[in-house]
Coordinates of C-alpha atoms in Angstrom, one line a residue:
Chain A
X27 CA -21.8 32.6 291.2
X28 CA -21.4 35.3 289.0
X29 CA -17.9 34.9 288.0
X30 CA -19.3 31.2 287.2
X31 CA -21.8 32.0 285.3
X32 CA -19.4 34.3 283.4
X33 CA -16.8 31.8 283.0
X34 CA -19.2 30.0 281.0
X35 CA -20.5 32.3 278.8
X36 CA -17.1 32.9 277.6
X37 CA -16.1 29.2 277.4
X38 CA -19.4 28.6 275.3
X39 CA -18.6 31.7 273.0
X40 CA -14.6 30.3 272.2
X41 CA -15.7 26.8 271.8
X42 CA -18.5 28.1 269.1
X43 CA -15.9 31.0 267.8
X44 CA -13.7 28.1 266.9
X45 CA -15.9 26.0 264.9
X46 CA -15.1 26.2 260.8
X47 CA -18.6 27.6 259.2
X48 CA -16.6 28.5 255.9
X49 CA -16.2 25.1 254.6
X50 CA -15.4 25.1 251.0
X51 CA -16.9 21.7 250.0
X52 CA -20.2 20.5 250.7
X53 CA -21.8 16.7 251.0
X54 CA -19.7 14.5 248.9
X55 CA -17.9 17.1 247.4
X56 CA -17.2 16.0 244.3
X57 CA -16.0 12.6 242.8
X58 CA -16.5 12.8 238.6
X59 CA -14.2 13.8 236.7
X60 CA -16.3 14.9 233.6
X61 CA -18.5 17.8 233.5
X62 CA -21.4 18.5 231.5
X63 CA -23.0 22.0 230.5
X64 CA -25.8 23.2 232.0
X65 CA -26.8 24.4 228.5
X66 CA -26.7 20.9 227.5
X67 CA -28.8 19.7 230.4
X68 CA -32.1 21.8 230.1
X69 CA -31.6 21.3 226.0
X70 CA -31.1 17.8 225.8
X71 CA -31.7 16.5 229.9
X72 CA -34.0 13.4 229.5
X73 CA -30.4 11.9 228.4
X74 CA -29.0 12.3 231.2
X75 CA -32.2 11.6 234.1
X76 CA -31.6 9.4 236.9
X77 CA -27.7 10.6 236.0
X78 CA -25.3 11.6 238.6
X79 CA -23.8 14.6 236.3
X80 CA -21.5 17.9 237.5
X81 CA -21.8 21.2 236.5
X82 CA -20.0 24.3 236.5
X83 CA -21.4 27.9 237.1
X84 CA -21.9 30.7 239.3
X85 CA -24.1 30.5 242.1
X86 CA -26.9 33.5 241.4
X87 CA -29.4 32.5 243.9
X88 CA -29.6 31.0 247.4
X89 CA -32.2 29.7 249.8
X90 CA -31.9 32.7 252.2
X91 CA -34.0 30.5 254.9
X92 CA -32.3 27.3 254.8
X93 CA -29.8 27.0 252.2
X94 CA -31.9 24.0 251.1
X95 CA -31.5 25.1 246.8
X96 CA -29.4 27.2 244.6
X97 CA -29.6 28.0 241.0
X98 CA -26.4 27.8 239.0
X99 CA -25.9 30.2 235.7
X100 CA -25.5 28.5 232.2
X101 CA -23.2 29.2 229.5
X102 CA -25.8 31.2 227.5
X103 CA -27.7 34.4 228.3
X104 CA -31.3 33.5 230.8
X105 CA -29.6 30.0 231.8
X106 CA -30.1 28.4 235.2
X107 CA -30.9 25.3 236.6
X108 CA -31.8 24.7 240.2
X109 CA -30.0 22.5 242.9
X110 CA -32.1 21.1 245.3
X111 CA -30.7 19.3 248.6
X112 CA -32.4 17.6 251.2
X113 CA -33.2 19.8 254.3
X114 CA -30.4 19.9 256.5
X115 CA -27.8 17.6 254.3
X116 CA -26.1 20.5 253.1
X117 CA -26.8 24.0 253.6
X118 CA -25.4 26.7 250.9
X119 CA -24.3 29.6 252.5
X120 CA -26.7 33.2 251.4
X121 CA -23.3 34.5 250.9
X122 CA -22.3 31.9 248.2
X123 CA -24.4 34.5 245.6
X124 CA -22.1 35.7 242.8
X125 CA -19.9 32.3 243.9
X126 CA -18.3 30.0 241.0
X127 CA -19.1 26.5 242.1
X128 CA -18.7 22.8 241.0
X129 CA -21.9 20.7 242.1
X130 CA -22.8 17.3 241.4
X131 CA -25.9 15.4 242.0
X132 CA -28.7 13.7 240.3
X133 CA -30.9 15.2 237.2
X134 CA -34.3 14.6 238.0
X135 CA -36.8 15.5 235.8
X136 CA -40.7 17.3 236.8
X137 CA -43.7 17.9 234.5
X138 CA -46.1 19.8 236.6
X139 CA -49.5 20.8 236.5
X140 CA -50.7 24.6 236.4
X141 CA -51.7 24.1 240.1
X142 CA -48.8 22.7 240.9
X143 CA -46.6 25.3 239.8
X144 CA -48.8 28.0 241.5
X145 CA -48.0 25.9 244.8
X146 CA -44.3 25.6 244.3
X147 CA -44.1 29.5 243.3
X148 CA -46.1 30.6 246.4
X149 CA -44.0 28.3 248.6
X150 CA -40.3 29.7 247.1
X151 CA -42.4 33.7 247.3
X152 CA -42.6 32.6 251.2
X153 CA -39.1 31.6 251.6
X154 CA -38.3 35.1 250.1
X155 CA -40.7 36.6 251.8
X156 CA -41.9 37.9 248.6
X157 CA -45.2 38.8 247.5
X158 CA -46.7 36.3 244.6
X159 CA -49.4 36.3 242.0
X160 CA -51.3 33.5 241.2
X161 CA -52.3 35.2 238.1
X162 CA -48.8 34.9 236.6
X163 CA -48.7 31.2 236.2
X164 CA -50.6 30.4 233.1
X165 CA -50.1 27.2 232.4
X166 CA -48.0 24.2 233.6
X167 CA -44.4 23.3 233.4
X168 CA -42.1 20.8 232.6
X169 CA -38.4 21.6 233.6
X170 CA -35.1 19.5 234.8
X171 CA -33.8 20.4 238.3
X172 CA -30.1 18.3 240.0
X173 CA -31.1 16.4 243.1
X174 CA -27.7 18.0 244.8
X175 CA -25.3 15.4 246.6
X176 CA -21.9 17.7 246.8
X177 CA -20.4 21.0 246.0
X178 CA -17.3 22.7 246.2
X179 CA -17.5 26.5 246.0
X180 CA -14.6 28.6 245.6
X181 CA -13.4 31.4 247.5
X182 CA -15.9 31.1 250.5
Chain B
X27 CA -23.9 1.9 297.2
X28 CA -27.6 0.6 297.0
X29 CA -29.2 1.1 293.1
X30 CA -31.2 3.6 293.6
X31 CA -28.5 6.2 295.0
X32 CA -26.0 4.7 292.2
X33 CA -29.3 5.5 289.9
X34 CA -29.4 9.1 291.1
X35 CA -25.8 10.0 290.8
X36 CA -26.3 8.7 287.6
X37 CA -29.0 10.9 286.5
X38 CA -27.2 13.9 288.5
X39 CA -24.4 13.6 286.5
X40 CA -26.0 12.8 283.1
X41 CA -27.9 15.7 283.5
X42 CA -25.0 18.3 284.1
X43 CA -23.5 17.2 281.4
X44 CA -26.4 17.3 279.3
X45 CA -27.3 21.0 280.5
X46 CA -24.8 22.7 277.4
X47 CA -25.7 20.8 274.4
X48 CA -29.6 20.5 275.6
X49 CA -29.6 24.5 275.9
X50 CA -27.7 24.6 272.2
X51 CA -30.6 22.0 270.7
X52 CA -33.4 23.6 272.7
X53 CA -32.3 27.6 271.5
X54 CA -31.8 26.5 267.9
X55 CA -34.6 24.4 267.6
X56 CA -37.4 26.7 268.4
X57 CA -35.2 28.8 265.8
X58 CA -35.2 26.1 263.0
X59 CA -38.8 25.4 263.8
X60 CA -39.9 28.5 263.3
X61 CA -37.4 29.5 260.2
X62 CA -40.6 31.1 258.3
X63 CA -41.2 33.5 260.4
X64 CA -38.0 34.4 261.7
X65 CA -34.6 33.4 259.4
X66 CA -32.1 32.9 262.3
X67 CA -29.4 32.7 260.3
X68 CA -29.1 35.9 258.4
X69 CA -30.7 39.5 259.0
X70 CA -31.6 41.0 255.5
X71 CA -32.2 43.8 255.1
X72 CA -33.8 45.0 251.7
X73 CA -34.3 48.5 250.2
X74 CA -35.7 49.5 247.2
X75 CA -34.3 52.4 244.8
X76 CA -35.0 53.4 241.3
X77 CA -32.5 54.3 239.0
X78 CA -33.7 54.7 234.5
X79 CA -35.4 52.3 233.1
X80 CA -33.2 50.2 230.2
X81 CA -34.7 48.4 227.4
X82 CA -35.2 44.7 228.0
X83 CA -32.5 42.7 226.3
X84 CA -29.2 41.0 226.9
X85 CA -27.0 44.5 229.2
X86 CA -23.8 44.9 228.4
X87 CA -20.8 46.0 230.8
X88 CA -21.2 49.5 229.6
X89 CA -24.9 49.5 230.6
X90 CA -23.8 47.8 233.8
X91 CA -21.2 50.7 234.6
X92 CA -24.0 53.5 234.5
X93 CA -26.4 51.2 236.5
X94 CA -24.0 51.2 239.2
X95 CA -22.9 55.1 239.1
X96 CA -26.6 55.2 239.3
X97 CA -26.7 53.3 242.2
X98 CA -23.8 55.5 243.8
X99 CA -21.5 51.9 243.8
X100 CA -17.7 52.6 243.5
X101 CA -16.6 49.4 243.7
X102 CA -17.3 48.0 239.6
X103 CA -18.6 44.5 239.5
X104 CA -18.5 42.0 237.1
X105 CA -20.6 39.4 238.6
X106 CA -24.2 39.5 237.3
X107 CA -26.5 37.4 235.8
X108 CA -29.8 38.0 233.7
X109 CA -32.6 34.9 234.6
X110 CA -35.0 36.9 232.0
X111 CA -34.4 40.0 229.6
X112 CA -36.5 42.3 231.7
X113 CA -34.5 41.7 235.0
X114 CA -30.5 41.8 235.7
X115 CA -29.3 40.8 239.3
X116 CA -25.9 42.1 240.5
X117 CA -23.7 40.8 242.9
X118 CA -21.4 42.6 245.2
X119 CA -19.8 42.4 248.6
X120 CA -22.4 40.7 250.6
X121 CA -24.9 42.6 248.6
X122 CA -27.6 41.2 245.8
X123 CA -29.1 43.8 243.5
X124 CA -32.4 43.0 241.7
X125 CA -32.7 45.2 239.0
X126 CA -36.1 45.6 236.6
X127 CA -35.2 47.1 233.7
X128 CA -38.1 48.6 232.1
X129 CA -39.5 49.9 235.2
X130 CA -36.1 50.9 236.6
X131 CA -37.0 49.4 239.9
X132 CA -34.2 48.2 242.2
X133 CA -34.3 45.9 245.1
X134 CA -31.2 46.0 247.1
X135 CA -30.5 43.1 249.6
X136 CA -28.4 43.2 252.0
X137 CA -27.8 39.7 254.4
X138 CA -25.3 39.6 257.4
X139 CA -25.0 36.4 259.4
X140 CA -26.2 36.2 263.3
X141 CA -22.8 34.9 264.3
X142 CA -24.5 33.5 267.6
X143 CA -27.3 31.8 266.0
X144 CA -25.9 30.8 262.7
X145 CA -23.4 29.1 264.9
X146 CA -25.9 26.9 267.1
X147 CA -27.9 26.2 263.8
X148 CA -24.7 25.1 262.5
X149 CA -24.3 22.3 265.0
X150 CA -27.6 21.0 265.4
X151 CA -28.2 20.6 261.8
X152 CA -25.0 18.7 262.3
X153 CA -23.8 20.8 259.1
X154 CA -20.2 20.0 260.9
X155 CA -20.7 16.3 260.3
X156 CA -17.0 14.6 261.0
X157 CA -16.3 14.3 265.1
X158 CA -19.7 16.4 265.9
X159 CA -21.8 13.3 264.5
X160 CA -20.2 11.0 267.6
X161 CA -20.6 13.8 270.0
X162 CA -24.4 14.8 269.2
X163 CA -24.7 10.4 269.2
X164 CA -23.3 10.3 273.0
X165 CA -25.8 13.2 273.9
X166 CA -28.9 11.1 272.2
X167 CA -26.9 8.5 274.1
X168 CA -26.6 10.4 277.4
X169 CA -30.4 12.2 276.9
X170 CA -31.7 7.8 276.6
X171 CA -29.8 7.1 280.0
X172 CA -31.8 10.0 281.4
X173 CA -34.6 9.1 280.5
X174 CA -34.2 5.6 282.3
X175 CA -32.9 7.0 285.1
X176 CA -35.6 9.7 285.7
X177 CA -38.6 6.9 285.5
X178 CA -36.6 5.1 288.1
X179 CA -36.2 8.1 290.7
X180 CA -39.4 6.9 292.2
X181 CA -40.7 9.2 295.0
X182 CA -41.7 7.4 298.4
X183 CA -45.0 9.9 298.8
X184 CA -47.8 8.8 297.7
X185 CA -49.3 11.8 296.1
X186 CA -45.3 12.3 294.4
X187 CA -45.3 8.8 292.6
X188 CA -48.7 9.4 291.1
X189 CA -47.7 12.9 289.7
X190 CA -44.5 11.2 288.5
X191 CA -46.7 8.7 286.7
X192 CA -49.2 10.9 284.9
X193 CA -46.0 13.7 284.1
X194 CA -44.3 10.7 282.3
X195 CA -47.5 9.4 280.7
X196 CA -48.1 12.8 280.0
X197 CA -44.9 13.0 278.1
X198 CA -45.5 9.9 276.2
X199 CA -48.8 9.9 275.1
X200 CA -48.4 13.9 273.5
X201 CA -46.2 12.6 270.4
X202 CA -48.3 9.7 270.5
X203 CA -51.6 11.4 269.8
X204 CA -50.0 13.8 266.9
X205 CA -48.8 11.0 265.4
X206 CA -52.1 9.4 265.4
X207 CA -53.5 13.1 264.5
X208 CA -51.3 13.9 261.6
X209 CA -49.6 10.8 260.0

């Protein structure tokens, strides 16, 4: 019995020890062939809403409980914009921070209220198990985020 | 072979088989569900340092050089990024560095993955997609057929067949009412 129960333990640790976790591209991966600045996105983005567009960057933050967003660096100094996926379609890995990626997906814009930005900031402090302060949001916000469908991240 | 021994081979069998993957849905579910409190996926461990405090501004690879002696880092890295001109974030080796630079406060993260858990996560959130997708479909599949064979493995006692009937009410009223409760 207990050279059974043994036996599959080990089987069940090789058939998970075998499974690829390091995948390099994510959802659809990427199908355009043009890419377009993040710079140019949060300047000039209600051009290009409802647009499936690709951008280049490094990957400077992660969901660390689900991998369910990432921000990508722009071109210029204080540049990001944030990826969002659906729970569970993809999942970018925590160790994808300081990555260079390619990611494509949908701009979507979002013109939110104070309250509403006081919810979304206390929901993202949780994830990071972080500590947050109403106090800090003053007024409301209106900002451009990509709806992510696919990614390929190098070196990962 | 009369149905109702066919039925309960059937179930038998559907049910060994089922006894891996259900174990692999059952461990990582409670994990996923309760991600919040507990990230399954990754320890982190976080500590905080202080190193002196730099004027807010775009910092430059020379600045970044002392911040990291300061930090007692030998390994030089290139990859940072500034979100605001009060904070800088470093990146190195598994490692992300939060640094506030009028303060001089330093937040060091640390993640490692939990290879076991990471792993089962992996394939129930069907992160594998490819082959997986059919397997995980034949255990739905398989977890159906045992559901229709259990309500069929009618006990003969009395007092047996009504427990079986209020157990499988039981078991089908209870998403039932949260539904009605919460949608």
């Amino acid at each position: 019995m207990r050279k059974t129960v043994a036996l599959t333990l080990t089987v069940l640790m090789l058939s998970l020890s075998v499974v690829s976790v390091m995948a390099k591209t994510f959802g659809d991966g990427i199908t355009l062939e043009k890419m377009t600045s993040v710079s140019e996105l949060l300047e000039n983005g209600d051009a290009y809403v409802g647009q499936r567009v690709q951008v280049r960057g490094m990957i400077v933050d992660v969901c660390a409980s689900r991998g369910c967003w990432i921000y990508v660096a722009g071109e210029k100094p204080f540049e990001k914009i944030r990826v969002k996926v659906k729970d569970g379609e993809i999942i970018f890995p925590l160790e994808a921070r300081g990555i260079e990626a390619v990611v494509e997906g949908t701009l979507e814009k979002f013109d939110l209220s104070r309250e509403e930005v006081i919810q979304r900031k206390r929901h993202h402090a949780e994830e990071q198990g972080k500590e947050f302060d109403p106090a800090t949001v003053t007024s409301g916000k209106i900002f451009f985020q990509i709806r992510g469908l696919g990614a390929l991240i190098e070196g990962i | 072979m009369n149905w109702r021994r066919l039925n309960h081979s059937l179930h038998r069998d559907i049910g060994f088989l089922c006894i891996g993957l259900t174990l692999l849905y059952a461990l990582s579910g409670i994990a996923v569900n309760h991600m919040h409190d507990w990230n399954a996926n990754y320890s982190i461990e976080q500590f905080n340092l202080q190193i002196d405090p730099l004027p807010p501004g775009v910092v430059n690879s020379t600045q970044i050089q002392q911040i990291l002696r300061q930090l007692g880092e030998t390994r030089i890295s290139k990859k940072h990024f500034q979100p605001d001109p009060e904070n800088l974030w470093l990146y190195a080796d598994k490692r992300m560095i939060r640094i506030h630079l009028p303060s001089g406060n330093v937040q060091a993260e640390k993640s490692q993955r939990r290879p076991f858990w990471y792993r089962l996560n992996f394939l129930h959130l069907n992160h594998a997609k490819q082959a997986w997708t059919w397997v995980a479909d034949i255990y739905a599949g398989g977890l159906f057929l045992l559901a229709l064979t259990g309500m069929l493995l009618l006990p003969k006692r009395a007092d047996l067949k009504r427990r079986a009937l209020m157990l499988s009410l039981s078991g089908i009223v209870i998403p039932v009412f949260f539904l009605l409760l919460y949608y």
